[in-house]
Coordinates of C-alpha atoms in Angstrom, one line a residue:
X1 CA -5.2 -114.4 -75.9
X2 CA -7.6 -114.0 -73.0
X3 CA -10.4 -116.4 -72.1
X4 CA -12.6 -114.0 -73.3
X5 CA -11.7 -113.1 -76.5
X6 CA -11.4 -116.9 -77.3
X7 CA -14.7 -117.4 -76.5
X8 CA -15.8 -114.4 -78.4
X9 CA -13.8 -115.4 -81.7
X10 CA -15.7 -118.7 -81.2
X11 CA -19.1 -117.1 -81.6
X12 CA -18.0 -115.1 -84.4
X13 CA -17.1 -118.5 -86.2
X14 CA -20.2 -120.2 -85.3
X15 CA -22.4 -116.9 -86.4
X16 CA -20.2 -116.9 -89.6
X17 CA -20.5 -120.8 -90.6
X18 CA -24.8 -120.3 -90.0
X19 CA -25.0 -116.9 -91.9
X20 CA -23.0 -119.3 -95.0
X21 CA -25.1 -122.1 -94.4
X22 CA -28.2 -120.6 -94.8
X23 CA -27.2 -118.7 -98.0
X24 CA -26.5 -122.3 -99.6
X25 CA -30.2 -122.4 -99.7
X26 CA -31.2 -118.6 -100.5
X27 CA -33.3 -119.1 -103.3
X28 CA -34.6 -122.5 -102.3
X29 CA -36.0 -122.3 -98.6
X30 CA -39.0 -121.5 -98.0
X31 CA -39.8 -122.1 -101.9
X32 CA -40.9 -119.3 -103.9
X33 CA -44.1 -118.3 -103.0
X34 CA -44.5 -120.5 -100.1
X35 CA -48.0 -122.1 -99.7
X36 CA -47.2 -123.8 -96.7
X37 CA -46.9 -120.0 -95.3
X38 CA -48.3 -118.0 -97.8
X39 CA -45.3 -116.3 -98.9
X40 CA -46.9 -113.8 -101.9
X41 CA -43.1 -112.6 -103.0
X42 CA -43.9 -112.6 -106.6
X43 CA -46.5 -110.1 -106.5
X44 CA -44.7 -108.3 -103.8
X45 CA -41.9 -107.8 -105.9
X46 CA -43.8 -106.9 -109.0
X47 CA -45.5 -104.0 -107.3
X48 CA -42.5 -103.0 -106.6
X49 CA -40.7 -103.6 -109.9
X50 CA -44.2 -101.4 -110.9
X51 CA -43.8 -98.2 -108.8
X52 CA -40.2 -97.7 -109.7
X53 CA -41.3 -97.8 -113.4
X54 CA -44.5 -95.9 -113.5
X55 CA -44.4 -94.5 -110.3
X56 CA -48.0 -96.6 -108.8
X57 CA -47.1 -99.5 -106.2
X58 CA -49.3 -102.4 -108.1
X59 CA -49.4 -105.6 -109.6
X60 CA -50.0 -105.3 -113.3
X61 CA -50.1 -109.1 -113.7
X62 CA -53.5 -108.7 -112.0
X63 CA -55.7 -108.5 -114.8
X64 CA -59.1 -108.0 -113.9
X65 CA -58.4 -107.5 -110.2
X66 CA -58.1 -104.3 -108.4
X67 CA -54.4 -104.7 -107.5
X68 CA -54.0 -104.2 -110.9
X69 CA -54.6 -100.3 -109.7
X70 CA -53.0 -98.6 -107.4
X71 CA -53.2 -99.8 -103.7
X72 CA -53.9 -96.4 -102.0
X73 CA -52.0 -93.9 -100.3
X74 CA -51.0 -96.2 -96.9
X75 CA -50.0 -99.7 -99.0
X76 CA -48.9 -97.2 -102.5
X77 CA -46.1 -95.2 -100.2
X78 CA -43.5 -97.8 -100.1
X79 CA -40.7 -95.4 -101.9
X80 CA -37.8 -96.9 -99.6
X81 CA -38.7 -100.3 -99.6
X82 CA -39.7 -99.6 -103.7
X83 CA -35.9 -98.0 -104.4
X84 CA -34.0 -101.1 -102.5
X85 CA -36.3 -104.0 -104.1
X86 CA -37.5 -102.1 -107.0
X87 CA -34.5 -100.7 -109.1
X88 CA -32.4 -103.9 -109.0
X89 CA -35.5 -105.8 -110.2
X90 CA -35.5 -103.3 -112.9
X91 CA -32.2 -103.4 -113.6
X92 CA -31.6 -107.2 -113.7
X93 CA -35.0 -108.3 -114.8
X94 CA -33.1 -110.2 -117.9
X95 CA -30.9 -111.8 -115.6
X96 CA -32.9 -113.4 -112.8
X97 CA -36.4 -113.6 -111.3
X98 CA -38.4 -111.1 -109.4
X99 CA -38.1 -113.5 -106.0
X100 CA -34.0 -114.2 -106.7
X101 CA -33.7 -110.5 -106.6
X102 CA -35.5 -110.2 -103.9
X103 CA -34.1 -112.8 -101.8
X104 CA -30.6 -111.3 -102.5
X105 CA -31.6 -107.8 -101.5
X106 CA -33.0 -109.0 -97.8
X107 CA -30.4 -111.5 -97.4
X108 CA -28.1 -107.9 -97.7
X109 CA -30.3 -106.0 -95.5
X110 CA -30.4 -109.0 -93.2
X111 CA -26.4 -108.7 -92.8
X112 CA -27.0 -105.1 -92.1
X113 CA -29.2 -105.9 -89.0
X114 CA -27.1 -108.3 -87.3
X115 CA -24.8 -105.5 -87.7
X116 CA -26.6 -102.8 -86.7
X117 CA -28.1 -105.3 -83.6
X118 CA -24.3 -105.6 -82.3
X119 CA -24.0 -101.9 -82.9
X120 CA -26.8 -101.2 -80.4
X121 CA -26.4 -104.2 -77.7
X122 CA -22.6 -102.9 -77.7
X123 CA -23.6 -99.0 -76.8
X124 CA -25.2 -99.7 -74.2
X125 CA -22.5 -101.3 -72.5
X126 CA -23.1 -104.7 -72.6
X127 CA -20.3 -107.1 -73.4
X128 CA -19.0 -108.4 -76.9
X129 CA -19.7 -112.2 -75.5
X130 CA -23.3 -111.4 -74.8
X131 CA -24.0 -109.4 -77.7
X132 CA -22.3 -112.9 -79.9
X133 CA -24.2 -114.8 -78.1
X134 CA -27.8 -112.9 -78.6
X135 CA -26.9 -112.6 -82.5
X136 CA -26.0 -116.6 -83.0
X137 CA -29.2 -117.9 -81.2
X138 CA -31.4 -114.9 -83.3
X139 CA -29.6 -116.6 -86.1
X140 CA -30.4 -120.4 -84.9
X141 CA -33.8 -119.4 -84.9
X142 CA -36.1 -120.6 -87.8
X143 CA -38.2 -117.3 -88.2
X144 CA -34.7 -115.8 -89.4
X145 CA -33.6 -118.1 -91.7
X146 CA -37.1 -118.3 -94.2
X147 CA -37.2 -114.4 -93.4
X148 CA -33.9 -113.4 -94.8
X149 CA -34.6 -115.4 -97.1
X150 CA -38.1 -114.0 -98.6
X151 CA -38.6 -111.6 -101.3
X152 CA -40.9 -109.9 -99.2
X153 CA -41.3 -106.4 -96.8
X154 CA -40.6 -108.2 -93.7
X155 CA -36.9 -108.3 -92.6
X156 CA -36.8 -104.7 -94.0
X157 CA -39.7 -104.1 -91.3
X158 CA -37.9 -106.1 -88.4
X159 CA -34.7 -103.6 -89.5
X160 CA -36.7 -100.6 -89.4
X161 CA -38.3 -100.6 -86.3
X162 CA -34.6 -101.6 -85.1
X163 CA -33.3 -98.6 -86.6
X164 CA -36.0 -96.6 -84.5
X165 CA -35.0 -97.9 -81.3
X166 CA -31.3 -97.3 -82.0
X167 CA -33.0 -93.3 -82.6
X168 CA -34.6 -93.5 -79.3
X169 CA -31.5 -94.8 -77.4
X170 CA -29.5 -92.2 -78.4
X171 CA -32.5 -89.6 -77.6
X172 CA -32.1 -91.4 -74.3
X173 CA -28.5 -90.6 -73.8
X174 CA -29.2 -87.1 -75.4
X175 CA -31.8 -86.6 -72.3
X176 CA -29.5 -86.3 -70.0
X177 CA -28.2 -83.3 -70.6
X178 CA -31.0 -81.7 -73.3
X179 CA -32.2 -82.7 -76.4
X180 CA -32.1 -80.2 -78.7
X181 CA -35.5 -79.2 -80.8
X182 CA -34.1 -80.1 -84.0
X183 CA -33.6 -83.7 -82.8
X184 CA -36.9 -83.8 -81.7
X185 CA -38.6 -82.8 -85.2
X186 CA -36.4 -85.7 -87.1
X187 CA -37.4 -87.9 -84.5
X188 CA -40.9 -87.6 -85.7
X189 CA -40.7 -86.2 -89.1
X190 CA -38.9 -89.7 -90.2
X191 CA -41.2 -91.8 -87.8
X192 CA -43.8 -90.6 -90.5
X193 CA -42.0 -91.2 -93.5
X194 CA -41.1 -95.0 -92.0
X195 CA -44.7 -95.0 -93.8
X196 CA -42.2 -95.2 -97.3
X197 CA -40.4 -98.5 -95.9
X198 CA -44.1 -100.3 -95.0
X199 CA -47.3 -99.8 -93.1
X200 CA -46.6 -101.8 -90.3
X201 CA -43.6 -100.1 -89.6
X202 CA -45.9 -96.8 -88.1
X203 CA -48.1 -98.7 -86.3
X204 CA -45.4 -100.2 -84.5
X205 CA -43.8 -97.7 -83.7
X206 CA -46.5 -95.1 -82.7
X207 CA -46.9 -96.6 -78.5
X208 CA -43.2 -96.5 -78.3
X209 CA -43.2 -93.4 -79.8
X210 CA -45.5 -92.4 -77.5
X211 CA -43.9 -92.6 -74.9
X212 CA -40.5 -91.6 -75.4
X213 CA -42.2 -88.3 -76.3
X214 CA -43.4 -88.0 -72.7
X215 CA -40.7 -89.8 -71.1
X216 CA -38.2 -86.8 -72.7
X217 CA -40.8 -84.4 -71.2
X218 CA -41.6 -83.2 -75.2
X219 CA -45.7 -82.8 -73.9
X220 CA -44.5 -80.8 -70.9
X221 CA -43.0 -78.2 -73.1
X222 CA -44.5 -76.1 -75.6
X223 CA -41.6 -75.8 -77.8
X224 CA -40.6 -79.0 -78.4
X225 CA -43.9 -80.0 -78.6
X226 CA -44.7 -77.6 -81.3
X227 CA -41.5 -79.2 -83.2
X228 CA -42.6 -82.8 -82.8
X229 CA -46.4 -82.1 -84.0
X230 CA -44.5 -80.3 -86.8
X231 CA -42.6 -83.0 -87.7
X232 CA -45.3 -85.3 -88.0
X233 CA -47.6 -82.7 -89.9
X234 CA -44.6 -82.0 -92.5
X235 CA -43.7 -86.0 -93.1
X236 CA -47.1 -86.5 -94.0
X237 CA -47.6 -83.9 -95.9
X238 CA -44.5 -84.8 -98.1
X239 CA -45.8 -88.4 -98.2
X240 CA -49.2 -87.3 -99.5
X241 CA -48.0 -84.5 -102.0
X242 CA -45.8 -87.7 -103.3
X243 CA -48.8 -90.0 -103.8
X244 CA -51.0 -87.4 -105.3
X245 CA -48.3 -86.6 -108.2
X246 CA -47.3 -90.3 -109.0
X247 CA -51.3 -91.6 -109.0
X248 CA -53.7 -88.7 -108.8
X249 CA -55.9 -89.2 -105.5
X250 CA -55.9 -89.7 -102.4
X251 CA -57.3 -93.1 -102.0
X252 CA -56.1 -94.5 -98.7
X253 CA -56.8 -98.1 -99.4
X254 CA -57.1 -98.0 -102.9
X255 CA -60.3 -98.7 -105.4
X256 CA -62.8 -101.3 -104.5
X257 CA -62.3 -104.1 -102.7
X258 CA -59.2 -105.3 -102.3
X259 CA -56.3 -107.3 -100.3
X260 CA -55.7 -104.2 -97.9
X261 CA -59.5 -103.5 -97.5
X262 CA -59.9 -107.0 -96.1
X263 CA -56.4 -107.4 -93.5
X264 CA -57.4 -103.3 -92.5
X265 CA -60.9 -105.0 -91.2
X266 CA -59.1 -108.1 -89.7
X267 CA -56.6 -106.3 -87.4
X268 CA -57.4 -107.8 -84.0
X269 CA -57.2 -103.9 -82.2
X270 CA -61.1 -104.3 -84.2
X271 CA -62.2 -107.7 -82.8
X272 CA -61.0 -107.3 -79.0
X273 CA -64.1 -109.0 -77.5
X274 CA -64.3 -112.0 -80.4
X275 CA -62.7 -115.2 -78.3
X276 CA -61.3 -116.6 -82.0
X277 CA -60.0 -113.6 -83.2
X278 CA -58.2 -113.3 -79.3
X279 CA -56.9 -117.0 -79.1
X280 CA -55.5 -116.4 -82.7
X281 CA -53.7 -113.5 -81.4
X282 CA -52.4 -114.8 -77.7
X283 CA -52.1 -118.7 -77.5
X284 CA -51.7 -119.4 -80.8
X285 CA -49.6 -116.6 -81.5
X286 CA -47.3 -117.9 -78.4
X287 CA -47.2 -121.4 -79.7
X288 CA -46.0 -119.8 -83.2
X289 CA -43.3 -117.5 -81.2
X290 CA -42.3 -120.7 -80.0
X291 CA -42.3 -122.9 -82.6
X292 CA -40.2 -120.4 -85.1
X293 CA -37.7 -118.7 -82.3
X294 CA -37.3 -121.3 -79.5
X295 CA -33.7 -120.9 -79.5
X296 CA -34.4 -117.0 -78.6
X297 CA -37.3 -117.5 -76.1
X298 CA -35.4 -120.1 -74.6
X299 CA -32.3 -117.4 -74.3
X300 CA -34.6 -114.8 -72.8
X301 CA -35.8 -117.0 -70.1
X302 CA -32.6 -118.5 -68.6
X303 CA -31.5 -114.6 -68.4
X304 CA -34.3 -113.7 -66.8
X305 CA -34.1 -116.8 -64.6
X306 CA -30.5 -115.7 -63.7
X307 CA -31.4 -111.4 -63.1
X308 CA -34.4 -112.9 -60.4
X309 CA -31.8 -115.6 -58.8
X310 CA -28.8 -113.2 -58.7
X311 CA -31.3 -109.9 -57.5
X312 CA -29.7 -108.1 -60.2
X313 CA -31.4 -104.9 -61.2
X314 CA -31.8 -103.3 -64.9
X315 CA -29.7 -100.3 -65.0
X316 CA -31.7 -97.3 -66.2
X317 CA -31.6 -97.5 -70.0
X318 CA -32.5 -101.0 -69.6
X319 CA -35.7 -100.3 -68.3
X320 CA -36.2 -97.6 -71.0
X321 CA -35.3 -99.8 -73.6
X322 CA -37.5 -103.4 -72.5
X323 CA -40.2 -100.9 -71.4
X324 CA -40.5 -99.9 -74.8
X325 CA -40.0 -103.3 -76.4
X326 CA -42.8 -104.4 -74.2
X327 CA -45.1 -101.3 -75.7
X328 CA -43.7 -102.4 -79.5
X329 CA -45.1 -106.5 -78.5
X330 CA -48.8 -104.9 -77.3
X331 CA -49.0 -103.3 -81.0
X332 CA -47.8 -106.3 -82.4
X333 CA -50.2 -108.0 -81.0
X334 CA -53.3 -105.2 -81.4
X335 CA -52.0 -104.0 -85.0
X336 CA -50.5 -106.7 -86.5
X337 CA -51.8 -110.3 -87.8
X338 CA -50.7 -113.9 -86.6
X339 CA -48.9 -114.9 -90.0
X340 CA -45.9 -116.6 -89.3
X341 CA -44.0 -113.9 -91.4
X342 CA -44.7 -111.1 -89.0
X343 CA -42.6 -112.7 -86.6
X344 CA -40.0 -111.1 -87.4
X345 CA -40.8 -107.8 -87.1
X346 CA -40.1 -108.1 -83.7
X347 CA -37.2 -110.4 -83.4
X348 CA -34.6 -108.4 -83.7
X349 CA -35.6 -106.3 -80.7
X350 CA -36.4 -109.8 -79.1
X351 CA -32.6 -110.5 -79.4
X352 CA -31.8 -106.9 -77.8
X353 CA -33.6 -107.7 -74.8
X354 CA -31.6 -111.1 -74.4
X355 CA -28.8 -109.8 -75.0
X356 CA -29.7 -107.1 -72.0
X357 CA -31.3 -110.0 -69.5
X358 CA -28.2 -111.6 -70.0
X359 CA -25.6 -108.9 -69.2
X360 CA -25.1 -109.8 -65.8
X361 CA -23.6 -113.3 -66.5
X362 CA -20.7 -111.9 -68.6
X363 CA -20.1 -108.1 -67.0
X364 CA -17.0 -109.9 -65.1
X365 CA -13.8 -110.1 -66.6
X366 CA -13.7 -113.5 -65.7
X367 CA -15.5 -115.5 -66.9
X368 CA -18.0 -117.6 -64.7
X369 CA -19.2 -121.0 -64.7
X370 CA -22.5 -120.2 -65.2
X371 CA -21.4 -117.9 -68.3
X372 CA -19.6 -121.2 -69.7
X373 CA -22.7 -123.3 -69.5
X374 CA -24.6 -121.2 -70.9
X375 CA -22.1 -120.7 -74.1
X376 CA -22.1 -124.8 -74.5
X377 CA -26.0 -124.7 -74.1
X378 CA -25.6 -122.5 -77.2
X379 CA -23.3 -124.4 -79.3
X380 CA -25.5 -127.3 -78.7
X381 CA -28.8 -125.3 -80.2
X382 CA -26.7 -124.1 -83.0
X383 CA -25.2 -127.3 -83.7
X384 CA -29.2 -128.9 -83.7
X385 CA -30.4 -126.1 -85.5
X386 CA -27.3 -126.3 -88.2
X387 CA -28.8 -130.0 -88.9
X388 CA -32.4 -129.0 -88.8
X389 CA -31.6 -126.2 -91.2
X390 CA -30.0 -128.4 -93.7
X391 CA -32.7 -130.5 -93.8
X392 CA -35.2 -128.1 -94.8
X393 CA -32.8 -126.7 -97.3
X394 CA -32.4 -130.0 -98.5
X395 CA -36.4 -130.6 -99.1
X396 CA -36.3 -127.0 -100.5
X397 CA -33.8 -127.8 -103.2
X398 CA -35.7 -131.0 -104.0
X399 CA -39.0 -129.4 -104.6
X400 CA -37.9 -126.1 -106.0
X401 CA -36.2 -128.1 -108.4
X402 CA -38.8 -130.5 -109.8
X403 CA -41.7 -127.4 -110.1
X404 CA -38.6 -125.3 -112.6
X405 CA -37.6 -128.3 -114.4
X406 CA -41.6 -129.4 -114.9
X407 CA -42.4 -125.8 -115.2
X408 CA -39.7 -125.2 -118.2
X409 CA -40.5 -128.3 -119.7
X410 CA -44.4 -128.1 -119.9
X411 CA -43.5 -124.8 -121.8
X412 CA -41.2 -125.4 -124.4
X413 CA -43.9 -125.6 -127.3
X414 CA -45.1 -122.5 -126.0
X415 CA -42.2 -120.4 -125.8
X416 CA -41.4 -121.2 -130.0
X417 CA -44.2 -119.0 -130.4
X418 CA -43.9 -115.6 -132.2
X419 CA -46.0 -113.8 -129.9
X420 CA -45.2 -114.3 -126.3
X421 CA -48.6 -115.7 -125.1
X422 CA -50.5 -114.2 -122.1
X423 CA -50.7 -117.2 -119.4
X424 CA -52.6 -117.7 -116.4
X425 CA -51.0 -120.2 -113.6
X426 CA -51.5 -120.7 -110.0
X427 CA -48.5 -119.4 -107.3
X428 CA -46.5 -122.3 -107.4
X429 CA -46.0 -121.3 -111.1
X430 CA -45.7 -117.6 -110.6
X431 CA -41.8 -116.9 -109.9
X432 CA -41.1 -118.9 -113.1
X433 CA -43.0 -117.3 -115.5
X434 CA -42.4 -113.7 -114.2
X435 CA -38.9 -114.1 -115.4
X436 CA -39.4 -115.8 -118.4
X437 CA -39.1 -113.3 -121.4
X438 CA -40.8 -115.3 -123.8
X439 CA -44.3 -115.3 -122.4
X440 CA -46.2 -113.0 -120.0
X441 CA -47.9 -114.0 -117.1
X442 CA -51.5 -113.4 -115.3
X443 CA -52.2 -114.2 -111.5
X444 CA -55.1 -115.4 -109.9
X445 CA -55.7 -112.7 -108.1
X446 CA -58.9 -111.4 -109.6
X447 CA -60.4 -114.8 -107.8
X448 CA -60.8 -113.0 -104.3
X449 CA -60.2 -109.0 -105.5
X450 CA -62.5 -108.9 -108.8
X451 CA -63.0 -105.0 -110.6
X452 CA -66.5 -106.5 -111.4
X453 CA -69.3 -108.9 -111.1
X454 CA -67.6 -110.8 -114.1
X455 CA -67.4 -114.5 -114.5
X456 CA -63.9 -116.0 -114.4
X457 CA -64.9 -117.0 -118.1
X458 CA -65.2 -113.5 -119.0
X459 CA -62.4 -112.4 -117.4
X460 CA -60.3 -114.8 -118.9
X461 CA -62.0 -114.1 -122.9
X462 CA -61.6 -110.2 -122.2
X463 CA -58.3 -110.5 -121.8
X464 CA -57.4 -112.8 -124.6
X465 CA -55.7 -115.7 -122.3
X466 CA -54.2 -118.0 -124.6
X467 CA -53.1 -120.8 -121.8
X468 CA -53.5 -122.1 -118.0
X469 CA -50.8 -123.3 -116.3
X470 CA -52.4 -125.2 -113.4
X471 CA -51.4 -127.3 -110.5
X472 CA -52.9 -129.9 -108.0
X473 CA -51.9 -132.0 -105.4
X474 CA -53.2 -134.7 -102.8
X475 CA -54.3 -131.3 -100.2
X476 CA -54.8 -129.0 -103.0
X477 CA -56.4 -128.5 -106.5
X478 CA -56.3 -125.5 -108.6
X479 CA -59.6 -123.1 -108.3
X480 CA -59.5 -123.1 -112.2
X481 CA -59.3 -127.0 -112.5
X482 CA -63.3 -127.2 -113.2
X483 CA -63.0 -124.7 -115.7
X484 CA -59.7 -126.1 -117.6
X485 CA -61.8 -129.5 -117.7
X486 CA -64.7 -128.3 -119.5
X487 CA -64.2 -125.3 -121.8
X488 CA -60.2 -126.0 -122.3
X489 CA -58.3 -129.0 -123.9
X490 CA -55.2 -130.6 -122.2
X491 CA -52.1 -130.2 -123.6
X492 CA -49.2 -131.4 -121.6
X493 CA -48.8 -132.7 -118.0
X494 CA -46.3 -133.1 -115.6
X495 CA -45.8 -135.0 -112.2
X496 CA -43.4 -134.8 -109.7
X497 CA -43.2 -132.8 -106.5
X498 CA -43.4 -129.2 -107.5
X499 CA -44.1 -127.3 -103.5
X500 CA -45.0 -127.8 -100.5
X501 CA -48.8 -127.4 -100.1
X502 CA -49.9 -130.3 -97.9
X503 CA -46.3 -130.9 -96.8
X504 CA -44.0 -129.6 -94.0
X505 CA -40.5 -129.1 -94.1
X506 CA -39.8 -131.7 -91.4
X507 CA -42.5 -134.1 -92.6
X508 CA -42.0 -133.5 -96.9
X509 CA -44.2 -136.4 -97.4
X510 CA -42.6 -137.6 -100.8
X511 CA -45.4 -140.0 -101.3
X512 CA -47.2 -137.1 -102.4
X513 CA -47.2 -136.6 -105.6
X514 CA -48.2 -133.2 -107.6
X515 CA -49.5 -132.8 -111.0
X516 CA -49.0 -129.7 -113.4
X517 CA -51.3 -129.3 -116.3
X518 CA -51.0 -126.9 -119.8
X519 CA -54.3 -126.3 -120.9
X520 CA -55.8 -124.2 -124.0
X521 CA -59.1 -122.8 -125.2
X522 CA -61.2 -125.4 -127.4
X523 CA -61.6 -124.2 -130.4

């Protein structure tokens, strides 16, 4: 066997081993409903769960909060995303929770992008080393690992806007000769139904879109023009026709205010001349990109070091290909928040353009020295990112462990009741009781998205809550804590350490110590 394909059946082992490490720690890292990151995969997933029963994308559990409703046309037309995350949700409700679901149906469609990614760095000619080599270090990087792991919309994002430049490569190689009108209208009759998969995915993809349209010459010629508008005009009209028979209306945001009302008015693309809202978005942003993909920023700079040094110039497609990734960072960056989860979105197209500034080193059949450094450089990052991994995995386990064994304690009296009992509990707390048949649960979220100027103590009487389920910590104390103290009586407590509010996953800080508290109404 070849040099070559040694080294290649190398990376294939190494990418192998990380993709089974990581799954060792699926349901455990980050834990459920992160607070150190915000995660919001129970409600997530029982919006979803929703719209494939009843056809409305909300969170029933949201008594007395507008996401209780639906959440309007742009955040209620998630039918793709709904189908992969609702139905098995459905269908094995008895069996796990909402987040385990989840988690197993991105970890699948994370497989499927690595896959896919090698698909796309392979047609367009670059080698199998480089494309290994991309794929491991997007692997080693941490903003893969907690987002294949998350019951949330964003590696299905990242995998979608991958799809869509796969769509535009292959309008690239279709250029050169014609591209036919019919490819033109799918082109942007599906770019508008991407709408179905999530909302970020469109406003993604609309400056790349952009411009492929007039890089293909589609706004120099009438036709094709007419076929594209058409495309876009029919895909919305299906998408609306859709909303309107499931809910009724037309709302684009949904009733009243809501989650969606508040990130639509915090998009930086509206705060362009606020220095906070800027430095959120560029430095700190940067420092994130960093922080969560250094193996991967790190790759794209020593092949960009390497084109400059060896005056090696991107072949045609390349430029096509990086110019548009550059036009997909601007409107991540103008349309898209600074959470840490929307990383990803990008990263997969990240890896495509290291895998591109890196071509040069391995388009010999021979391999070079430089080539060989740089493959050891990358078993050492993966080896220091396997050890890094496991230790967050490890304080995963320890704390998702300790909040379901206090959780399922605290509620055995509970659960021997006839009637399952409608309970209110913080997020730490939500994942647990979502899948636990013998009660039903209430978030918090009518805190920040209220239907009215009611009182949390009216909210709470209206809706007959028989108990709260409530946590604190050394960094953190439940918003109902006040209330619980005055109008309810404590029934059991638990301490331990139950997530990771106040904590990191390199600094855990087991000193701290959580409490969880079972309250009910004074008689």
């Amino acid at each position: 066997m070849r040099t070559n394909q040694w080294l290649s059946v190398l990376l294939l082992v190494l990418i192998a081993i990380a993709l089974v490490d990581q799954a060792r720690f699926l349901f455990v890292y980050p834990v459920p409903d992160t607070g150190m990151w915000f995660g919001d995969e129970s409600w997530t997933m029982l919006a979803l769960r929703a719209l494939m029963r009843t056809g409305v994308a909300r969170v029933p559990e949201a008594l007395g909060s507008s996401l209780a409703h639906s959440n309007g046309f742009i955040n209620g037309s998630v039918w793709i995303t709904g189908i992969l995350y609702g139905v098995p949700a459905l269908l094995f409700s008895n069996a796990a929770t909402p987040v385990a679901i989840g988690r197993i149906v991105t970890q699948v469609l994370s497989i499927f992008t690595l896959a896919l990614l090698f698909r796309l760095i392979r047609r367009m000619g670059t080698s199998v080393i480089a494309a290994l080599l991309a794929i491991l270090v997007f692997i080693c990087s941490n903003v893969f690992y907690f987002s294949s792991h998350s019951a949330r919309l964003d590696m299905v994002t990242g995998l979608a806007i991958l799809i869509f430049f796969y769509c535009i490569f292959i309008l690239f190689e279709q250029s050169k000769s014609r591209i036919k009108n019919r490819s033109v209208f799918l082109f942007t009759f599906f770019s508008a139904l991407s709408l179905t998969i999530y909302v970020h995915v469109p406003a993604l993809i609309v400056l790349p879109l952009l411009y492929s349209l007039w890089y293909f010459g589609v706004f120099r010629n009438g036709k094709q023009f007419a076929f594209a508008l058409a495309g876009i005009v029919m895909g919305t009209a299906i998408l609306l026709a859709a909303y309107w028979v499931s809910v009724g209306s037309l709302d684009m945001l949904g009733s009243g205010y809501n989650q969606y009302y508040n990130v639509a008015n915090s998009i930086p693309v509206l705060h362009l001349l606020s220095w906070r809202v800027q430095k959120i978005n560029t430095m700190d942003r940067a420092v994130q990109v960093w922080e969560v993909a250094w193996p991967l920023v790190l790759l794209i700079f020593l092949g960009m070091v390497t084109r400059v040094l060896k005056h090696d110039r991107f072949e045609e497609k390349e430029r096509f290909i990086l110019f548009n990734a550059i036009l997909l960072f601007v409107g991540w960056g103008l349309f898209g928040g600074p959470a840490v989860f929307y990383n990803i979105y990008v990263m997969p197209v990240m890896a495509l353009c290291a895998a591109i500034f890196i071509r040069p080193i391995f388009s010999h059949t021979i391999i070079s020295v430089p080539a060989i450094l740089l493959i050891v450089l990358t078993v050492v990052i993966a080896s220091f990112a396997f050890i890094q991994q496991e230790r967050y995995g490890n304080v995963g386990t320890e704390l998702c462990q300790g909040n379901d064994n206090a959780v399922r304690s605290i509620l055995a009296s509970v659960e021997s009741s006839e009637k399952s009992p409608l309970i209110l509990t913080d997020e730490p707390g939500e994942n647990e009781l979502s899948g636990n048949r013998n009660v039903r649960l209430m978030t918090n979220h009518f805190l920040l998205f209220g239907e009215g100027n009611k009182s949390t103590e009216q909210i709470l009487r209206e809706n007959h809550v028989e108990y709260l389920l409530l946590y604190s910590c050394g960094a953190w104390h439940s918003p109902f804590q006040q209330l619980a103290d005055s109008l309810y009586t404590k029934l059991d407590e638990r301490m331990g350490m139950f997530n990771d509010l106040g904590r990191s996953y390199n600094d855990p800080r087991w000193e701290l110590r959580d409490t969880l508290r079972l309250y009910r109404p004074k008689p």
